[in-house]
């Protein structure tokens, strides 16, 4: 008990006074030694996980529930987490995505993807040019319907959320090179579907 008390006071003192920044590795270590310390990881990452899930669910209450489930699952399994070249947040993102996908599968619902016009330019550049009659909003939506949930997530992160390949690799727990390859394949798949849709009209 004395050992746990020392760690609790150490974290509280450093965080509140902000005299010393505690590394992610130490916060995880402290949480493993005493789950009560997990609250500091919760406070550090709650907002970004919530916004990540809100973007995908477009439902604040659902996003809050999924975020809570994500952190509960992370806390219960904190002893299993190991640093393998990716930040702790990447583990949380993956748990969150799994919870989101499980929700839609369990409720037999299909996730709706909202696309704002100001999010399209970079994606449009990767697809047939806007002067090409093959590219229309209708064909773009049809192309999305042929993507798996994992493929949609890649497109969302790269073109709608403007995340770097490094960020995507960290969230998905894959190498940067693998993230680039996967994105290239998704864009190629979308191009083919857009062309097919145009030819079948």
XYZ file of N, CA and C in Angstrom:
603
model
N 0.823 -1.211 0.000
C 0.000 0.000 0.000
C 0.857 1.262 0.000
N 1.957 1.204 0.711
C 2.838 2.362 0.766
C 3.407 2.657 -0.609
N 3.725 1.594 -1.353
C 4.276 1.746 -2.703
C 3.257 2.413 -3.621
N 1.996 1.965 -3.565
C 0.936 2.534 -4.403
C 0.677 3.992 -4.027
N 0.684 4.277 -2.749
C 0.432 5.632 -2.274
C 1.498 6.584 -2.810
N 2.731 6.129 -2.839
C 3.832 6.950 -3.345
C 3.621 7.291 -4.813
N 3.230 6.307 -5.620
C 3.009 6.545 -7.042
C 1.831 7.487 -7.272
N 0.756 7.316 -6.521
C -0.411 8.192 -6.670
C -0.046 9.640 -6.386
N 0.672 9.865 -5.302
C 1.071 11.225 -4.951
C 2.026 11.810 -5.980
N 2.906 10.977 -6.502
C 3.880 11.436 -7.495
C 3.173 11.943 -8.742
N 2.230 11.171 -9.242
C 1.495 11.568 -10.445
C 0.667 12.820 -10.194
N -0.063 12.821 -9.094
C -0.930 13.956 -8.784
C -0.124 15.246 -8.661
N 0.991 15.169 -7.979
C 1.816 16.362 -7.768
C 2.360 16.897 -9.084
N 2.846 16.009 -9.927
C 3.438 16.447 -11.194
C 2.396 16.996 -12.155
N 1.237 16.358 -12.221
C 0.204 16.806 -13.147
C -0.423 18.124 -12.722
N -0.715 18.252 -11.454
C -1.379 19.461 -10.978
C -0.454 20.669 -11.008
N 0.774 20.483 -10.618
C 1.713 21.600 -10.583
C 2.367 21.840 -11.949
N 2.312 20.818 -12.803
C 2.864 20.909 -14.161
C 4.329 21.338 -14.159
N 5.039 20.906 -13.159
C 6.463 21.231 -13.104
C 7.279 20.250 -13.946
N 6.694 19.106 -14.184
C 7.406 18.097 -14.952
C 6.410 17.328 -15.799
N 6.711 17.189 -17.071
C 5.814 16.465 -17.963
C 6.069 14.970 -17.810
N 5.012 14.231 -17.552
C 5.150 12.794 -17.388
C 4.997 12.124 -18.745
N 5.911 11.247 -19.073
C 5.871 10.571 -20.361
C 4.696 9.604 -20.420
N 4.292 9.322 -21.629
C 3.206 8.373 -21.854
C 3.570 7.010 -21.271
N 4.830 6.638 -21.430
C 5.286 5.348 -20.922
C 5.114 5.248 -19.408
N 5.416 6.343 -18.701
C 5.289 6.327 -17.245
C 3.831 6.280 -16.817
N 2.978 7.008 -17.531
C 1.555 6.986 -17.197
C 0.987 5.578 -17.355
N 1.401 4.905 -18.422
C 0.945 3.535 -18.643
C 1.487 2.619 -17.551
N 2.751 2.810 -17.204
C 3.361 2.004 -16.145
C 2.616 2.176 -14.826
N 2.319 3.424 -14.481
C 1.615 3.693 -13.233
C 0.211 3.079 -13.249
N -0.447 3.126 -14.417
C -1.792 2.550 -14.534
C -1.749 1.033 -14.388
N -0.670 0.434 -14.880
C -0.520 -1.014 -14.734
C -0.302 -1.395 -13.276
N 0.405 -0.537 -12.551
C 0.699 -0.826 -11.147
C -0.506 -0.577 -10.244
N -1.360 0.331 -10.669
C -2.562 0.651 -9.885
C -3.600 1.218 -10.846
N -4.680 0.498 -11.066
C -5.690 0.919 -12.044
C -6.326 2.260 -11.711
N -6.239 2.664 -10.475
C -6.782 3.980 -10.125
C -6.049 5.084 -10.879
N -4.817 4.822 -11.254
C -4.036 5.812 -11.996
C -4.433 5.896 -13.471
N -5.301 4.979 -13.907
C -5.740 5.001 -15.303
C -6.491 6.290 -15.624
N -7.031 6.928 -14.589
C -7.802 8.156 -14.819
C -6.962 9.232 -15.493
N -5.644 9.199 -15.297
C -4.789 10.206 -15.924
C -4.657 9.955 -17.425
N -4.667 8.705 -17.818
C -4.684 8.372 -19.241
C -6.041 8.751 -19.832
N -7.088 8.523 -19.077
C -8.447 8.879 -19.497
C -8.543 10.379 -19.752
N -8.032 11.160 -18.813
C -8.082 12.619 -18.943
C -7.231 13.106 -20.114
N -6.133 12.431 -20.371
C -5.217 12.859 -21.434
C -5.754 12.563 -22.830
N -6.528 11.480 -22.968
C -6.920 11.039 -24.307
C -8.425 11.053 -24.585
N -9.226 11.396 -23.593
C -10.675 11.317 -23.780
C -11.149 12.142 -24.978
N -10.760 13.390 -25.054
C -11.299 14.283 -26.084
C -10.986 13.800 -27.492
N -9.751 13.383 -27.737
C -9.407 12.981 -29.106
C -10.120 11.684 -29.510
N -10.307 10.760 -28.556
C -11.028 9.529 -28.877
C -12.507 9.831 -29.094
N -13.063 10.711 -28.267
C -14.470 11.094 -28.417
C -14.715 11.741 -29.777
N -13.870 12.696 -30.169
C -14.045 13.380 -31.451
C -13.859 12.418 -32.617
N -12.942 11.481 -32.474
C -12.692 10.466 -33.493
C -13.959 9.638 -33.720
N -14.616 9.251 -32.646
C -15.833 8.440 -32.745
C -17.050 9.276 -33.122
N -17.078 10.530 -32.700
C -18.180 11.420 -33.062
C -18.190 11.664 -34.563
N -17.015 11.830 -35.134
C -16.901 12.043 -36.580
C -17.520 10.863 -37.338
N -17.340 9.673 -36.807
C -17.788 8.477 -37.506
C -19.230 8.072 -37.190
N -19.727 8.469 -36.043
C -21.094 8.093 -35.668
C -22.101 9.214 -35.914
N -21.609 10.476 -35.885
C -22.465 11.655 -36.036
C -23.608 11.633 -35.026
N -23.326 11.084 -33.865
C -24.321 10.989 -32.794
C -23.572 11.188 -31.482
N -23.818 12.323 -30.838
C -23.043 12.664 -29.645
C -23.231 11.655 -28.516
N -24.466 11.242 -28.285
C -24.719 10.279 -27.211
C -24.045 8.944 -27.493
N -24.137 8.506 -28.743
C -23.496 7.247 -29.123
C -21.982 7.359 -28.989
N -21.439 8.481 -29.434
C -19.990 8.687 -29.344
C -19.526 8.673 -27.893
N -20.311 9.266 -27.010
C -19.971 9.263 -25.585
C -19.986 7.843 -25.029
N -21.013 7.085 -25.392
C -21.115 5.698 -24.915
C -19.946 4.859 -25.424
N -19.635 5.007 -26.703
C -18.546 4.233 -27.295
C -17.198 4.627 -26.702
N -17.047 5.907 -26.404
C -15.803 6.375 -25.795
C -15.644 5.779 -24.402
N -16.729 5.763 -23.645
C -16.694 5.158 -22.312
C -16.344 3.676 -22.406
N -16.962 2.987 -23.350
C -16.691 1.560 -23.531
C -15.236 1.333 -23.920
N -14.718 2.233 -24.741
C -13.323 2.126 -25.173
C -12.378 2.205 -23.989
N -12.607 3.175 -23.124
C -11.711 3.356 -21.986
C -11.895 2.263 -20.930
N -13.111 1.789 -20.765
C -13.333 0.687 -19.820
C -12.577 -0.549 -20.292
N -12.696 -0.849 -21.585
C -12.002 -2.017 -22.130
C -10.491 -1.840 -22.038
N -10.019 -0.625 -22.288
C -8.582 -0.359 -22.196
C -8.096 -0.526 -20.759
N -8.862 -0.030 -19.808
C -8.466 -0.140 -18.400
C -8.412 -1.599 -17.954
N -9.409 -2.375 -18.355
C -9.473 -3.776 -17.949
C -8.366 -4.615 -18.578
N -7.817 -4.106 -19.686
C -6.776 -4.859 -20.388
C -5.429 -4.143 -20.402
N -5.272 -3.139 -19.532
C -4.061 -2.325 -19.544
C -2.796 -3.162 -19.347
N -2.902 -4.250 -18.572
C -1.725 -5.086 -18.333
C -1.218 -5.742 -19.614
N -2.098 -5.907 -20.597
C -1.720 -6.557 -21.853
C -1.044 -5.599 -22.830
N -1.189 -4.294 -22.580
C -0.629 -3.323 -23.527
C 0.889 -3.287 -23.441
N 1.522 -3.278 -24.606
C 2.973 -3.168 -24.688
C 3.326 -2.155 -25.769
N 4.348 -1.363 -25.512
C 4.811 -0.415 -26.522
C 5.602 -1.173 -27.584
N 5.125 -1.100 -28.817
C 5.801 -1.784 -29.922
C 6.024 -0.817 -31.078
N 6.493 0.359 -30.748
C 6.766 1.347 -31.781
C 5.616 2.286 -32.069
N 4.482 2.103 -31.389
C 3.319 2.956 -31.596
C 2.884 3.552 -30.260
N 2.323 4.763 -30.277
C 1.891 5.397 -29.024
C 0.681 4.697 -28.419
N 0.437 4.970 -27.159
C -0.699 4.385 -26.447
C -2.012 4.756 -27.124
N -2.077 5.969 -27.670
C -3.315 6.429 -28.310
C -3.714 5.534 -29.481
N -2.731 4.937 -30.174
C -3.056 4.077 -31.310
C -3.854 2.862 -30.842
N -3.527 2.378 -29.661
C -4.266 1.252 -29.076
C -5.696 1.674 -28.774
N -5.866 2.872 -28.231
C -7.206 3.382 -27.923
C -8.035 3.566 -29.198
N -7.408 4.105 -30.248
C -8.118 4.288 -31.513
C -8.617 2.945 -32.048
N -7.773 1.934 -31.979
C -8.158 0.626 -32.504
C -9.292 0.007 -31.687
N -9.229 0.167 -30.372
C -10.322 -0.324 -29.527
C -11.609 0.423 -29.874
N -11.496 1.743 -30.048
C -12.654 2.559 -30.397
C -13.277 2.144 -31.720
N -12.437 1.891 -32.723
C -12.938 1.448 -34.027
C -13.641 0.101 -33.906
N -13.065 -0.782 -33.121
C -13.688 -2.095 -32.921
C -15.048 -1.962 -32.246
N -15.131 -1.078 -31.252
C -16.404 -0.863 -30.557
C -17.442 -0.263 -31.501
N -17.004 0.666 -32.347
C -17.905 1.297 -33.316
C -18.437 0.268 -34.308
N -17.535 -0.530 -34.873
C -17.943 -1.542 -35.846
C -18.838 -2.596 -35.204
N -18.537 -2.952 -33.961
C -19.356 -3.931 -33.250
C -20.767 -3.396 -33.037
N -20.868 -2.104 -32.732
C -22.181 -1.486 -32.529
C -23.028 -1.594 -33.791
N -22.439 -1.251 -34.938
C -23.210 -1.269 -36.181
C -23.557 -2.691 -36.608
N -22.635 -3.620 -36.377
C -22.936 -5.011 -36.727
C -24.027 -5.578 -35.821
N -23.929 -5.300 -34.532
C -24.896 -5.823 -33.560
C -26.292 -5.271 -33.798
N -26.361 -4.025 -34.239
C -27.654 -3.382 -34.476
C -28.088 -3.464 -35.935
N -27.304 -4.200 -36.715
C -27.601 -4.403 -38.132
C -27.845 -3.077 -38.846
N -26.971 -2.138 -38.551
C -27.060 -0.823 -39.177
C -25.849 -0.589 -40.068
N -26.027 0.257 -41.054
C -24.920 0.638 -41.927
C -24.550 2.075 -41.625
N -23.283 2.306 -41.400
C -22.845 3.650 -41.031
C -22.990 4.618 -42.199
N -23.534 5.782 -41.912
C -23.687 6.830 -42.914
C -22.433 7.687 -42.954
N -21.964 7.964 -44.151
C -20.770 8.784 -44.311
C -21.171 10.138 -44.869
N -20.895 11.186 -44.130
C -21.202 12.545 -44.588
C -19.951 13.156 -45.196
N -20.110 13.733 -46.375
C -18.975 14.331 -47.069
C -19.264 15.799 -47.324
N -18.432 16.666 -46.777
C -18.558 18.098 -47.026
C -17.775 18.456 -48.279
N -18.268 19.432 -49.013
C -17.606 19.821 -50.259
C -16.162 20.264 -50.050
N -15.884 20.904 -48.905
C -14.526 21.383 -48.679
C -13.569 20.258 -48.298
N -14.100 19.045 -48.143
C -13.250 17.903 -47.830
C -12.864 17.131 -49.088
N -13.486 17.470 -50.211
C -13.319 16.677 -51.421
C -12.095 16.963 -52.291
N -11.606 18.209 -52.371
C -10.558 18.521 -53.340
C -9.397 17.534 -53.408
N -8.806 17.181 -52.263
C -7.646 16.285 -52.277
C -8.021 14.897 -52.773
N -9.200 14.433 -52.384
C -9.651 13.121 -52.844
C -9.934 13.150 -54.337
N -10.551 14.228 -54.807
C -10.873 14.368 -56.228
C -9.609 14.329 -57.077
N -8.526 14.919 -56.576
C -7.263 14.922 -57.308
C -6.736 13.508 -57.530
N -7.045 12.605 -56.610
C -6.576 11.227 -56.716
C -7.446 10.403 -57.662
N -8.663 10.856 -57.886
C -9.616 10.146 -58.727
C -9.636 10.783 -60.114
N -10.459 10.285 -61.041
C -10.535 10.915 -62.360
C -10.746 12.415 -62.232
N -10.122 13.206 -63.060
C -10.175 14.656 -62.926
C -11.608 15.157 -63.010
N -11.832 16.335 -62.428
C -13.196 16.864 -62.380
C -13.722 17.227 -63.766
N -12.806 17.314 -64.729
C -13.257 17.585 -66.092
C -13.729 16.296 -66.763
N -13.423 15.180 -66.128
C -13.827 13.887 -66.657
C -15.282 13.623 -66.270
N -16.135 13.336 -67.210
C -17.550 13.107 -66.902
C -17.786 11.884 -66.023
N -16.758 11.034 -65.876
C -16.918 9.853 -65.024
C -17.102 10.231 -63.561
N -16.588 11.401 -63.177
C -16.612 11.773 -61.769
C -17.814 12.661 -61.467
N -18.714 12.137 -60.675
C -19.873 12.894 -60.211
C -20.107 12.501 -58.762
N -20.883 13.306 -58.068
C -21.178 12.977 -56.673
C -21.857 11.615 -56.563
N -22.712 11.331 -57.525
C -23.425 10.054 -57.516
C -22.450 8.883 -57.634
N -21.507 8.999 -58.575
C -20.532 7.929 -58.763
C -19.578 7.812 -57.586
N -19.285 8.949 -56.974
C -18.399 8.945 -55.811
C -19.055 8.189 -54.655
N -20.344 8.448 -54.454
C -21.087 7.762 -53.393
C -21.171 6.265 -53.680
N -21.403 5.924 -54.935
C -21.464 4.510 -55.308
C -20.134 3.820 -55.044
N -19.054 4.534 -55.315
C -17.721 3.961 -55.084
C -17.510 3.664 -53.606
N -17.991 4.558 -52.748
C -17.863 4.350 -51.301
C -18.629 3.105 -50.862
N -19.750 2.839 -51.522
C -20.569 1.690 -51.136
C -19.869 0.358 -51.378
N -18.845 0.363 -52.214
C -18.107 -0.866 -52.504
C -16.907 -1.061 -51.577
N -16.671 -0.093 -50.712
C -15.525 -0.180 -49.804
C -15.898 -0.892 -48.512
N -14.937 -1.601 -47.966
C -15.139 -2.223 -46.658
C -15.027 -1.147 -45.590
N -15.413 -1.464 -44.367
C -15.327 -0.494 -43.278
C -13.885 -0.055 -43.067
N -12.960 -0.991 -43.183
C -11.543 -0.662 -43.001
C -11.064 0.288 -44.096
N -11.553 0.087 -45.321
C -11.159 0.944 -46.440
C -11.754 2.342 -46.289
N -12.994 2.409 -45.835
C -13.635 3.706 -45.596
C -12.860 4.477 -44.534
N -12.443 3.781 -43.494
C -11.679 4.412 -42.416
C -10.390 5.021 -42.951
N -9.726 4.333 -43.845
C -8.496 4.857 -44.451
C -8.766 6.153 -45.205
N -9.815 6.155 -46.032
C -10.156 7.346 -46.817
C -10.535 8.498 -45.894
N -11.312 8.208 -44.873
C -11.721 9.245 -43.924
C -10.510 9.904 -43.273
N -9.596 9.082 -42.799
C -8.439 9.625 -42.083
C -7.536 10.441 -42.998
N -7.320 9.956 -44.214
C -6.381 10.639 -45.117
C -6.988 11.876 -45.760
N -8.198 11.758 -46.288
C -8.742 12.837 -47.111
C -9.757 13.734 -46.401
N -10.434 13.232 -45.382
C -11.409 14.055 -44.671
C -10.826 14.656 -43.399
N -10.011 13.870 -42.704
C -9.402 14.360 -41.464
C -7.995 14.899 -41.687
N -7.484 14.752 -42.921
C -6.173 15.283 -43.316
C -5.039 14.752 -42.433
N -5.118 13.480 -42.077
C -4.057 12.889 -41.269
C -2.895 12.465 -42.162
N -1.709 12.515 -41.610
C -0.520 12.102 -42.352
C -0.450 10.579 -42.387
N 0.416 10.059 -43.276
C 0.601 8.608 -43.327
C 1.138 8.094 -41.993
N 1.945 8.921 -41.339
C 2.492 8.539 -40.039
C 1.369 8.376 -39.014
N 0.455 9.337 -38.981
C -0.669 9.269 -38.036
C -1.547 8.051 -38.317
N -1.810 7.819 -39.594
C -2.644 6.681 -39.978
C -1.991 5.374 -39.553
N -0.687 5.285 -39.771
C 0.034 4.061 -39.401
C -0.035 3.827 -37.899
N 0.053 4.913 -37.128
C 0.010 4.788 -35.668
C -1.371 4.366 -35.185
N -2.408 4.945 -35.786
C -3.773 4.608 -35.379
C -4.104 3.155 -35.706
N -3.665 2.699 -36.876
C -3.989 1.342 -37.309
C -2.970 0.310 -36.845
N -1.851 0.779 -36.302
C -0.832 -0.146 -35.831
C -0.116 -0.857 -36.959
N 0.112 -0.142 -38.066
C 0.826 -0.707 -39.213
C 1.969 0.230 -39.590
N 2.851 -0.231 -40.463
C 3.970 0.607 -40.872
C 3.488 1.715 -41.803
N 4.292 2.764 -41.933
C 3.954 3.862 -42.838
C 3.861 3.337 -44.267
N 4.791 2.480 -44.635
C 4.799 1.909 -45.985
C 3.516 1.119 -46.245
N 3.087 0.372 -45.259
C 1.859 -0.420 -45.396
C 0.641 0.483 -45.517
N 0.636 1.578 -44.765
C -0.470 2.536 -44.834
C -0.570 3.125 -46.240
N 0.577 3.456 -46.831
C 0.603 4.014 -48.186
C 0.091 3.003 -49.205
N 0.518 1.759 -49.051
C 0.093 0.703 -49.976
C -1.415 0.492 -49.891
N -1.929 0.431 -48.680
C -3.365 0.221 -48.485
C -4.179 1.370 -49.086
N -3.710 2.602 -48.884
C -4.409 3.761 -49.442
C -4.388 3.735 -50.963
N -3.254 3.367 -51.521
C -3.126 3.284 -52.978
C -4.129 2.275 -53.540
N -4.268 1.154 -52.872
C -5.199 0.117 -53.326
C -6.649 0.578 -53.226
N -6.961 1.305 -52.164
C -8.333 1.802 -51.988
C -8.682 2.802 -53.086
N -7.767 3.725 -53.360
C -8.014 4.729 -54.407
C -8.159 4.062 -55.768
N -7.337 3.063 -56.022
C -7.428 2.330 -57.292
C -8.784 1.638 -57.406
N -9.246 1.077 -56.312
C -10.547 0.407 -56.288
C -11.667 1.404 -56.558
N -11.574 2.590 -55.952
C -12.592 3.617 -56.163
C -12.590 4.095 -57.611
N -11.405 4.271 -58.176
C -11.305 4.700 -59.577
C -12.022 3.711 -60.488
N -11.741 2.429 -60.270
C -12.346 1.395 -61.113
C -13.866 1.385 -60.985
N -14.366 1.568 -59.776
C -15.811 1.557 -59.562
C -16.479 2.779 -60.194
N -15.795 3.914 -60.142
C -16.340 5.131 -60.754
C -16.428 4.972 -62.267
N -15.387 4.400 -62.846
C -15.375 4.173 -64.294
C -16.464 3.175 -64.683
N -16.604 2.112 -63.900
C -17.640 1.107 -64.173
C -19.037 1.721 -64.099
N -19.259 2.545 -63.093
C -20.571 3.178 -62.917
C -20.908 4.061 -64.099
N -19.903 4.768 -64.609
C -20.116 5.663 -65.744
C -20.413 4.871 -67.012
N -19.697 3.773 -67.193
C -19.860 2.973 -68.410
C -21.193 2.234 -68.434
N -21.720 1.953 -67.241
C -22.978 1.200 -67.160
C -24.222 2.073 -67.290
N -24.023 3.377 -67.399
C -25.180 4.275 -67.523
C -25.804 4.167 -68.910
